[in-house]
Short mmCIF file of C-alpha atoms and ligand atoms in Angstrom, two decimals:
data_model
loop_
_atom_site.label_atom_id
_atom_site.label_comp_id
_atom_site.label_asym_id
_atom_site.label_seq_id
_atom_site.Cartn_x
_atom_site.Cartn_y
_atom_site.Cartn_z
CA UNK A 1 -42.25 23.99 -13.97
CA UNK A 2 -43.05 22.99 -17.58
CA UNK A 3 -41.17 20.25 -19.42
CA UNK A 4 -39.17 21.49 -22.40
CA UNK A 5 -37.69 18.10 -23.32
CA UNK A 6 -39.00 14.56 -23.99
CA UNK A 7 -40.48 12.92 -20.89
CA UNK A 8 -38.85 9.87 -19.32
CA UNK A 9 -41.61 8.40 -17.17
CA UNK A 10 -39.99 5.55 -15.16
CA UNK A 11 -38.61 6.59 -11.77
CA UNK A 12 -34.82 6.32 -11.97
CA UNK A 13 -34.69 6.57 -8.15
CA UNK A 14 -36.93 3.50 -7.65
CA UNK A 15 -35.21 0.45 -6.14
CA UNK A 16 -35.30 -1.56 -9.37
CA UNK A 17 -33.70 1.28 -11.31
CA UNK A 18 -31.07 1.73 -8.61
CA UNK A 19 -30.16 -1.95 -8.87
CA UNK A 20 -30.13 -2.02 -12.68
CA UNK A 21 -29.70 1.59 -13.84
CA UNK A 22 -27.95 1.26 -17.21
CA UNK A 23 -30.93 0.28 -19.41
CA UNK A 24 -32.70 3.39 -18.04
CA UNK A 25 -29.76 5.65 -18.86
CA UNK A 26 -29.53 4.19 -22.37
CA UNK A 27 -33.25 4.79 -23.03
CA UNK A 28 -32.94 8.33 -21.68
CA UNK A 29 -29.97 9.04 -23.98
CA UNK A 30 -31.99 7.70 -26.91
CA UNK A 31 -34.69 10.30 -26.18
CA UNK A 32 -32.20 13.15 -26.39
CA UNK A 33 -29.45 15.08 -24.60
CA UNK A 34 -31.93 16.35 -21.98
CA UNK A 35 -35.06 14.60 -20.69
CA UNK A 36 -37.86 15.57 -18.30
CA UNK A 37 -38.30 13.46 -15.14
CA UNK A 38 -41.95 14.00 -14.11
CA UNK A 39 -41.56 12.45 -10.64
CA UNK A 40 -38.68 14.69 -9.74
CA UNK A 41 -40.14 17.65 -11.68
CA UNK A 42 -36.66 18.29 -13.02
CA UNK A 43 -34.80 18.03 -16.30
CA UNK A 44 -31.96 15.52 -16.46
CA UNK A 45 -28.91 16.02 -18.68
CA UNK A 46 -27.85 12.61 -19.92
CA UNK A 47 -25.37 13.05 -22.79
CA UNK A 48 -21.68 13.68 -22.08
CA UNK A 49 -21.19 17.07 -23.80
CA UNK A 50 -24.14 18.88 -22.17
CA UNK A 51 -23.32 17.35 -18.75
CA UNK A 52 -19.84 18.80 -19.06
CA UNK A 53 -21.28 22.13 -20.22
CA UNK A 54 -23.56 22.36 -17.16
CA UNK A 55 -20.72 21.47 -14.78
CA UNK A 56 -18.44 24.11 -16.32
CA UNK A 57 -21.08 26.88 -16.43
CA UNK A 58 -21.28 27.55 -12.70
CA UNK A 59 -22.56 31.09 -13.41
CA UNK A 60 -25.78 29.67 -14.90
CA UNK A 61 -26.03 26.38 -13.03
CA UNK A 62 -25.66 27.07 -9.34
CA UNK A 63 -24.73 24.93 -6.37
CA UNK A 64 -25.40 27.47 -3.58
CA UNK A 65 -29.06 26.40 -3.35
CA UNK A 66 -27.93 22.81 -2.96
CA UNK A 67 -27.16 19.90 -5.27
CA UNK A 68 -29.77 17.56 -3.76
CA UNK A 69 -33.20 16.87 -5.24
CA UNK A 70 -35.11 17.83 -2.10
CA UNK A 71 -35.36 21.19 -0.35
CA UNK A 72 -34.72 19.87 3.18
CA UNK A 73 -31.32 18.39 2.32
CA UNK A 74 -30.47 21.52 0.36
CA UNK A 75 -31.19 23.64 3.43
CA UNK A 76 -29.28 21.32 5.78
CA UNK A 77 -26.19 21.27 3.53
CA UNK A 78 -25.71 25.04 3.66
CA UNK A 79 -22.18 26.04 4.57
CA UNK A 80 -20.44 23.22 2.69
CA UNK A 81 -17.96 23.63 -0.17
CA UNK A 82 -20.23 21.46 -2.30
CA UNK A 83 -23.17 23.83 -1.80
CA UNK A 84 -21.56 27.17 -2.51
CA UNK A 85 -20.51 29.33 -5.43
CA UNK A 86 -18.09 32.09 -6.39
CA UNK A 87 -16.00 33.69 -3.64
CA UNK A 88 -17.70 31.68 -0.85
CA UNK A 89 -16.86 28.48 -2.66
CA UNK A 90 -13.29 29.48 -3.38
CA UNK A 91 -12.72 30.40 0.23
CA UNK A 92 -14.21 27.18 1.62
CA UNK A 93 -12.32 25.06 -0.88
CA UNK A 94 -9.05 26.81 0.00
CA UNK A 95 -9.54 26.05 3.72
CA UNK A 96 -9.10 22.30 3.35
CA UNK A 97 -8.44 21.17 -0.20
CA UNK A 98 -4.73 22.07 0.16
CA UNK A 99 -4.28 18.87 2.19
CA UNK A 100 -5.28 16.82 -0.87
CA UNK A 101 -3.30 18.43 -3.70
CA UNK A 102 -0.94 16.19 -5.72
CA UNK A 103 2.00 17.74 -3.85
CA UNK A 104 0.45 17.08 -0.43
CA UNK A 105 -0.46 13.54 -1.48
CA UNK A 106 3.14 12.72 -2.44
CA UNK A 107 4.02 12.59 1.25
CA UNK A 108 1.11 10.22 1.87
CA UNK A 109 1.84 7.84 -1.00
CA UNK A 110 4.18 5.54 0.89
CA UNK A 111 1.83 5.14 3.83
CA UNK A 112 -1.16 4.43 1.58
CA UNK A 113 0.84 1.84 -0.37
CA UNK A 114 2.00 0.10 2.82
CA UNK A 115 -1.57 0.00 4.09
CA UNK A 116 -2.85 -1.31 0.75
CA UNK A 117 -0.19 -4.06 0.84
CA UNK A 118 -1.26 -5.05 4.36
CA UNK A 119 -4.94 -5.19 3.31
CA UNK A 120 -4.18 -7.26 0.20
CA UNK A 121 -1.75 -9.61 2.00
CA UNK A 122 -4.35 -10.32 4.72
CA UNK A 123 -6.99 -10.99 2.06
CA UNK A 124 -4.68 -13.24 0.00
CA UNK A 125 -3.76 -15.27 3.07
CA UNK A 126 -7.46 -15.84 3.77
CA UNK A 127 -8.05 -16.85 0.15
CA UNK A 128 -11.82 -16.44 0.18
CA UNK A 129 -13.04 -12.99 1.16
CA UNK A 130 -15.82 -10.50 0.81
CA UNK A 131 -14.15 -8.03 -1.54
CA UNK A 132 -16.26 -5.19 -0.16
CA UNK A 133 -15.65 -5.73 3.57
CA UNK A 134 -12.15 -7.22 3.51
CA UNK A 135 -10.55 -5.14 0.76
CA UNK A 136 -12.59 -2.14 -0.42
CA UNK A 137 -13.70 -0.92 3.02
CA UNK A 138 -10.54 -1.96 4.81
CA UNK A 139 -8.20 0.58 3.19
CA UNK A 140 -10.12 3.90 3.39
CA UNK A 141 -11.56 3.22 6.85
CA UNK A 142 -8.04 2.45 8.16
CA UNK A 143 -6.71 5.99 7.69
CA UNK A 144 -9.10 8.50 6.06
CA UNK A 145 -11.00 9.26 9.32
CA UNK A 146 -7.59 9.92 10.95
CA UNK A 147 -6.64 12.24 8.09
CA UNK A 148 -9.87 14.20 8.50
CA UNK A 149 -9.35 14.09 12.27
CA UNK A 150 -12.63 12.47 13.31
CA UNK A 151 -12.35 11.25 16.94
CA UNK A 152 -11.92 7.49 17.47
CA UNK A 153 -15.10 7.26 19.53
CA UNK A 154 -18.20 6.44 17.47
CA UNK A 155 -16.36 5.42 14.29
CA UNK A 156 -18.60 2.39 13.90
CA UNK A 157 -21.33 4.84 12.86
CA UNK A 158 -19.30 6.46 10.12
CA UNK A 159 -20.24 4.23 7.18
CA UNK A 160 -23.98 4.14 7.95
CA UNK A 161 -23.97 7.91 8.55
CA UNK A 162 -22.04 8.67 5.36
CA UNK A 163 -24.30 6.37 3.30
CA UNK A 164 -27.37 8.06 4.80
CA UNK A 165 -25.96 11.50 3.95
CA UNK A 166 -25.73 10.47 0.29
CA UNK A 167 -29.23 8.93 0.34
CA UNK A 168 -30.61 12.25 1.59
CA UNK A 169 -29.23 14.04 -1.48
CA UNK A 170 -31.74 12.21 -3.67
CA UNK A 171 -35.39 13.15 -4.22
CA UNK A 172 -37.88 13.25 -1.32
CA UNK A 173 -38.61 9.53 -1.53
CA UNK A 174 -38.98 6.86 1.18
CA UNK A 175 -35.25 6.12 1.07
CA UNK A 176 -34.42 9.77 1.82
CA UNK A 177 -36.93 9.87 4.69
CA UNK A 178 -35.55 6.67 6.23
CA UNK A 179 -31.99 7.99 6.02
CA UNK A 180 -32.75 11.44 7.51
CA UNK A 181 -32.36 10.54 11.23
CA UNK A 182 -28.86 9.09 10.64
CA UNK A 183 -27.80 12.18 8.68
CA UNK A 184 -29.03 14.38 11.51
CA UNK A 185 -27.07 12.27 14.03
CA UNK A 186 -23.91 12.78 11.98
CA UNK A 187 -24.48 16.54 11.93
CA UNK A 188 -25.11 16.59 15.68
CA UNK A 189 -21.96 14.56 16.30
CA UNK A 190 -19.90 16.88 14.05
CA UNK A 191 -21.18 19.88 16.01
CA UNK A 192 -20.18 18.27 19.30
CA UNK A 193 -16.72 17.37 17.91
CA UNK A 194 -16.14 21.03 17.00
CA UNK A 195 -17.58 22.31 20.28
CA UNK A 196 -15.27 20.02 22.28
CA UNK A 197 -12.33 20.65 19.94
CA UNK A 198 -12.09 16.86 19.87
CA UNK A 199 -10.12 16.41 16.62
CA UNK A 200 -6.97 14.36 16.14
CA UNK A 201 -3.74 16.39 16.27
CA UNK A 202 -2.13 17.04 12.87
CA UNK A 203 -5.38 16.30 11.00
CA UNK A 204 -7.42 18.40 8.56
CA UNK A 205 -9.90 19.04 11.40
CA UNK A 206 -7.05 20.32 13.58
CA UNK A 207 -5.97 22.68 10.75
CA UNK A 208 -9.52 23.97 10.56
CA UNK A 209 -9.82 24.62 14.30
CA UNK A 210 -6.44 26.38 14.23
CA UNK A 211 -7.94 28.69 11.61
CA UNK A 212 -10.75 29.47 14.06
CA UNK A 213 -8.14 30.66 16.55
CA UNK A 214 -6.47 32.84 13.90
CA UNK A 215 -9.85 34.34 12.89
CA UNK A 216 -9.79 32.91 9.34
CA UNK A 217 -12.94 30.87 9.87
CA UNK A 218 -15.83 31.01 12.33
CA UNK A 219 -16.28 28.05 14.68
CA UNK A 220 -19.90 27.55 13.58
CA UNK A 221 -18.71 27.01 9.99
CA UNK A 222 -16.55 24.02 10.96
CA UNK A 223 -19.06 21.15 11.39
CA UNK A 224 -20.37 21.53 7.81
CA UNK A 225 -16.83 21.73 6.45
CA UNK A 226 -15.76 18.59 8.28
CA UNK A 227 -18.79 16.66 7.02
CA UNK A 228 -18.03 18.06 3.57
CA UNK A 229 -14.85 15.96 3.53
CA UNK A 230 -15.74 13.05 5.74
CA UNK A 231 -19.05 12.09 4.13
CA UNK A 232 -17.75 11.72 0.54
CA UNK A 233 -14.37 10.27 1.49
CA UNK A 234 -15.42 6.70 2.25
CA UNK A 235 -18.35 5.26 0.25
CA UNK A 236 -17.12 6.76 -3.03
CA UNK A 237 -13.68 5.19 -2.84
CA UNK A 238 -15.09 1.96 -1.44
CA UNK A 239 -17.34 1.82 -4.49
CA UNK A 240 -14.41 2.38 -6.88
CA UNK A 241 -12.24 -0.30 -5.23
CA UNK A 242 -15.07 -2.85 -5.03
CA UNK A 243 -16.04 -2.25 -8.67
CA UNK A 244 -12.40 -2.66 -9.68
CA UNK A 245 -12.31 -6.10 -8.03
CA UNK A 246 -15.64 -7.11 -9.51
CA UNK A 247 -14.83 -5.98 -13.05
CA UNK A 248 -11.44 -7.71 -13.02
CA UNK A 249 -12.89 -10.93 -11.59
CA UNK A 250 -15.55 -11.00 -14.30
CA UNK A 251 -13.25 -9.85 -17.15
CA UNK A 252 -10.11 -12.00 -16.90
CA UNK A 253 -8.87 -10.57 -20.23
CA UNK A 254 -8.70 -7.14 -18.57
CA UNK A 255 -6.80 -8.58 -15.62
CA UNK A 256 -4.33 -10.15 -18.05
CA UNK A 257 -3.96 -6.83 -19.90
CA UNK A 258 -3.02 -5.14 -16.62
CA UNK A 259 -0.60 -7.92 -15.72
CA UNK A 260 1.05 -7.57 -19.10
CA UNK A 261 1.27 -3.78 -18.76
CA UNK A 262 0.92 -2.40 -15.21
CA UNK A 263 1.45 1.14 -16.56
CA UNK A 264 -2.26 0.89 -17.49
CA UNK A 265 -3.24 1.04 -13.80
CA UNK A 266 -4.06 4.81 -13.64
CA UNK A 267 -6.17 4.51 -16.79
CA UNK A 268 -7.87 1.40 -15.39
CA UNK A 269 -9.08 3.48 -12.43
CA UNK A 270 -10.55 6.04 -14.85
CA UNK A 271 -12.21 3.22 -16.76
CA UNK A 272 -13.76 1.74 -13.59
CA UNK A 273 -15.09 5.17 -12.56
CA UNK A 274 -16.44 5.56 -16.10
CA UNK A 275 -18.20 2.18 -16.30
CA UNK A 276 -19.45 2.00 -12.69
CA UNK A 277 -19.58 5.66 -11.68
CA UNK A 278 -19.67 5.76 -7.84
CA UNK A 279 -21.84 8.89 -7.81
CA UNK A 280 -24.89 8.67 -10.06
CA UNK A 281 -26.00 12.28 -10.14
CA UNK A 282 -26.20 15.64 -8.43
CA UNK A 283 -28.33 18.62 -9.43
CA UNK A 284 -27.95 22.32 -10.09
CA UNK A 285 -30.33 25.28 -9.74
CA UNK A 286 -30.89 27.19 -13.00
CA UNK A 287 -30.05 30.85 -12.30
CA UNK A 288 -31.42 32.42 -15.52
CA UNK A 289 -33.50 31.37 -18.52
CA UNK A 290 -31.00 29.52 -20.68
CA UNK A 291 -30.60 26.49 -22.92
CA UNK A 292 -28.48 23.36 -23.05
CA UNK A 293 -28.07 21.31 -26.21
CA UNK A 294 -31.02 23.20 -27.72
CA UNK A 295 -33.31 22.55 -24.73
CA UNK A 296 -34.66 25.70 -23.06
CA UNK A 297 -34.31 25.63 -19.27
CA UNK A 298 -36.19 28.10 -17.09
CA UNK A 299 -34.85 30.15 -14.23
CA UNK A 300 -35.66 28.56 -10.89
CA UNK A 301 -35.85 25.01 -12.24
CA UNK A 302 -33.60 22.12 -11.27
CA UNK A 303 -31.40 20.20 -13.61
CA UNK A 304 -29.97 16.78 -12.75
CA UNK A 305 -26.46 16.02 -14.04
CA UNK A 306 -26.34 12.27 -14.55
CA UNK A 307 -22.58 11.56 -14.44
CA UNK A 308 -23.26 7.84 -14.73
CA UNK A 309 -25.16 8.26 -18.00
CA UNK A 310 -22.65 10.72 -19.48
CA UNK A 311 -19.95 8.16 -18.77
CA UNK A 312 -21.65 5.60 -21.00
CA UNK A 313 -22.47 8.00 -23.83
CA UNK A 314 -22.05 6.18 -27.14
CA UNK A 315 -21.18 9.54 -28.77
CA UNK A 316 -17.90 9.51 -26.84
CA UNK A 317 -17.01 5.84 -26.41
CA UNK A 318 -17.39 2.81 -28.68
CA UNK A 319 -19.09 -0.09 -26.92
CA UNK A 320 -19.62 2.11 -23.84
CA UNK A 321 -20.99 -0.74 -21.70
CA UNK A 322 -17.79 -2.78 -22.11
CA UNK A 323 -14.88 -2.41 -19.75
CA UNK A 324 -11.60 -1.84 -21.61
CA UNK A 325 -8.59 -0.74 -19.57
CA UNK A 326 -6.68 0.11 -22.75
CA UNK A 327 -9.17 2.71 -24.06
CA UNK A 328 -8.69 6.40 -23.26
CA UNK A 329 -11.05 6.88 -20.32
CA UNK A 330 -9.65 10.26 -19.29
CA UNK A 331 -12.77 12.15 -20.41
CA UNK A 332 -14.97 10.41 -17.83
CA UNK A 333 -17.01 12.78 -15.64
CA UNK A 334 -17.25 10.55 -12.56
CA UNK A 335 -15.25 13.00 -10.45
CA UNK A 336 -17.26 15.95 -11.77
CA UNK A 337 -15.66 18.80 -13.66
CA UNK A 338 -14.97 22.52 -13.27
CA UNK A 339 -14.82 24.41 -9.98
CA UNK A 340 -16.68 21.71 -8.05
CA UNK A 341 -14.59 18.87 -9.51
CA UNK A 342 -13.86 16.36 -6.76
CA UNK A 343 -11.45 17.79 -4.17
CA UNK A 344 -10.51 14.28 -3.02
CA UNK A 345 -9.96 12.60 -6.38
CA UNK A 346 -6.17 12.48 -5.96
CA UNK A 347 -6.61 10.53 -2.74
CA UNK A 348 -9.27 8.24 -4.22
CA UNK A 349 -7.04 7.50 -7.22
CA UNK A 350 -4.04 6.89 -4.94
CA UNK A 351 -5.98 4.38 -2.82
CA UNK A 352 -7.56 2.52 -5.74
CA UNK A 353 -4.29 2.35 -7.69
CA UNK A 354 -2.41 1.14 -4.57
CA UNK A 355 -4.85 -1.74 -4.08
CA UNK A 356 -4.69 -2.66 -7.75
CA UNK A 357 -0.87 -2.62 -7.90
CA UNK A 358 -0.67 -4.66 -4.73
CA UNK A 359 -3.06 -7.26 -6.18
CA UNK A 360 -1.07 -7.43 -9.43
CA UNK A 361 2.07 -8.21 -7.42
CA UNK A 362 0.48 -10.97 -5.33
CA UNK A 363 -2.49 -12.46 -7.13
CA UNK A 364 -2.65 -14.74 -10.16
CA UNK A 365 -6.38 -14.24 -10.68
CA UNK A 366 -9.60 -13.17 -9.00
CA UNK A 367 -12.60 -15.52 -9.04
CA UNK A 368 -16.18 -14.90 -7.97
CA UNK A 369 -17.35 -17.51 -5.45
CA UNK A 370 -20.97 -16.35 -5.23
CA UNK A 371 -23.37 -13.68 -6.39
CA UNK A 372 -22.42 -10.07 -5.68
CA UNK A 373 -25.13 -7.78 -4.33
CA UNK A 374 -25.48 -4.07 -5.06
CA UNK A 375 -26.29 -1.49 -2.44
CA UNK A 376 -29.47 0.59 -2.50
CA UNK A 377 -28.78 4.28 -2.28
CA UNK A 378 -30.23 7.29 -4.11
CA UNK A 379 -26.79 8.59 -5.04
CA UNK A 380 -24.01 6.08 -4.34
CA UNK A 381 -23.71 3.16 -6.73
CA UNK A 382 -21.73 0.52 -4.91
CA UNK A 383 -21.48 -3.18 -4.27
CA UNK A 384 -22.59 -4.34 -0.81
CA UNK A 385 -21.15 -7.83 -0.99
CA UNK A 386 -18.60 -9.43 -3.32
CA UNK A 387 -17.69 -13.06 -2.56
CA UNK A 388 -14.26 -13.54 -4.05
CA UNK A 389 -11.32 -15.95 -4.19
CA UNK A 390 -7.88 -14.39 -4.53
CA UNK A 391 -5.68 -17.04 -6.10
CA UNK A 392 -2.07 -16.23 -5.09
CA UNK A 393 0.75 -16.05 -7.60
CA UNK A 394 3.00 -19.10 -7.41
CA UNK A 395 6.44 -18.09 -6.23
CA UNK A 396 9.22 -19.06 -8.67
CA UNK A 397 11.26 -22.06 -7.43
CA UNK A 398 14.58 -20.96 -5.88
C1 HEM B 1 -13.87 7.38 -6.34
C2 HEM B 1 -14.05 8.29 -5.39
C3 HEM B 1 -14.78 9.60 -5.57
C4 HEM B 1 -15.70 9.98 -6.51
C5 HEM B 1 -16.23 9.17 -7.69
C6 HEM B 1 -16.08 11.36 -6.20
C7 HEM B 1 -16.97 12.11 -6.97
C8 HEM B 1 -17.20 13.46 -6.77
C9 HEM B 1 -17.99 14.28 -7.64
C10 HEM B 1 -18.74 13.80 -8.87
C11 HEM B 1 -17.95 15.56 -7.16
C12 HEM B 1 -18.57 16.79 -7.81
C13 HEM B 1 -19.81 17.29 -7.15
C14 HEM B 1 -20.54 18.34 -7.98
O1 HEM B 1 -20.42 18.34 -9.21
O2 HEM B 1 -21.32 19.09 -7.40
C15 HEM B 1 -17.16 15.53 -5.95
C16 HEM B 1 -16.91 16.63 -5.15
C17 HEM B 1 -16.24 16.56 -3.94
N1 HEM B 1 -15.57 15.47 -3.43
FE1 HEM B 1 -15.41 13.66 -4.29
N2 HEM B 1 -15.42 11.75 -5.07
C18 HEM B 1 -14.60 10.73 -4.64
C19 HEM B 1 -13.76 10.73 -3.55
C20 HEM B 1 -13.62 11.77 -2.66
C21 HEM B 1 -12.76 11.77 -1.49
C22 HEM B 1 -11.85 10.61 -1.09
C23 HEM B 1 -12.93 12.98 -0.86
C24 HEM B 1 -12.29 13.53 0.40
C25 HEM B 1 -11.23 13.06 1.00
C26 HEM B 1 -13.87 13.75 -1.65
C27 HEM B 1 -14.27 15.04 -1.37
C28 HEM B 1 -15.02 15.83 -2.22
C29 HEM B 1 -15.35 17.22 -1.93
C30 HEM B 1 -14.95 18.02 -0.69
C31 HEM B 1 -16.12 17.67 -3.01
C32 HEM B 1 -16.74 19.06 -3.18
C33 HEM B 1 -15.83 19.89 -4.06
C34 HEM B 1 -16.37 21.27 -4.37
O3 HEM B 1 -17.58 21.48 -4.33
O4 HEM B 1 -15.55 22.14 -4.69
N3 HEM B 1 -14.26 12.98 -2.73
N4 HEM B 1 -16.70 14.25 -5.75
#
């Protein structure tokens, strides 16, 4: 495949770039809307407008050959909603996404808020916590596996397996190779869950298996569809909640703005997903010779959509590296866009907003008590450790 855009030589999937990605994205955007990544032998779309264009043009930029940057992961992810197009995609999405529509989520709101309160109260009573383990992971892991219907046995593997599944969607680098055995274990486990019919009653998995009985779906389709929802349902939201805590601890003015006007909470979640996009990038397969932002792209090539770069595009936002909960962040692309736009974003927003509201009701301020560390993953951008003090609000004297 020949480059048709300026070359960006550094490897954006190398550990150093994973830990400090934003200077790379800025230099890529300076080169143009589309750049050539020689290591990945793919073009990367790095400005906001062309990223959105690629995501919306699912007739030209296809997902059915996979959204990973290596052929093995693309083959293994066949049968998922993420890796399908047209009628196949619509059908798969219809099978499960109905459980996560705004209407369906309304009945879950109260439970999520109660759980968020319990998580925040426990953290506040401890005072000093790891914001990742004690807050960000605590909420999604307490109920999302139940919602999907994953059996209780083996849940300790879920986070490592889900993280590995994301790693494998990167290029064929050492990180992908190391993660492969854990991804395969998750797939094997999902197959055995479906074979045994071992899903929790009333869950999304139970809905799916009921559709096997009614002939709407074949049993062999179910493991991929369950992984489709389970794998992206944890790390992504954990990333958004942990980044929320970190950004508010390090930007007390933003915390004060939210305290002064809690109606900013939904926008604050958009702003966090904009500034610290939990998913860096996925790719598309180019179905016909075409062009994006004046760059010719050849049939059969791969194009990387860098959500995390689009979300800091200076053509769309002033001071894009600054966090500002009062700016309009609704155009962020962190949940994708178009037919493959995140099917779980309502749930992720509900969880992150619930934690934030609960903190605003109980906490005077958040303080870092040590250095945070960032995780190393080809796709997921997330904190691994966030030492934090939650200073409680003083109760008014009776
Ligand atoms: C902050 C949290 C989250 C972020 C940032 C996020 C991000 C994304 C993105 C960028 C896509 C688009 C993929 C593409 O363009 O090919 C996507 C798709 C998807 N997400 Fe999420 N996600 C989050 C939470 C969740 C949750 C909680 C679930 C499930 C409960 C979920 C399930 C899915 C599914 C099933 C798809 C595939 C949709 C399709 O192909 O039609 N996500 N997500």
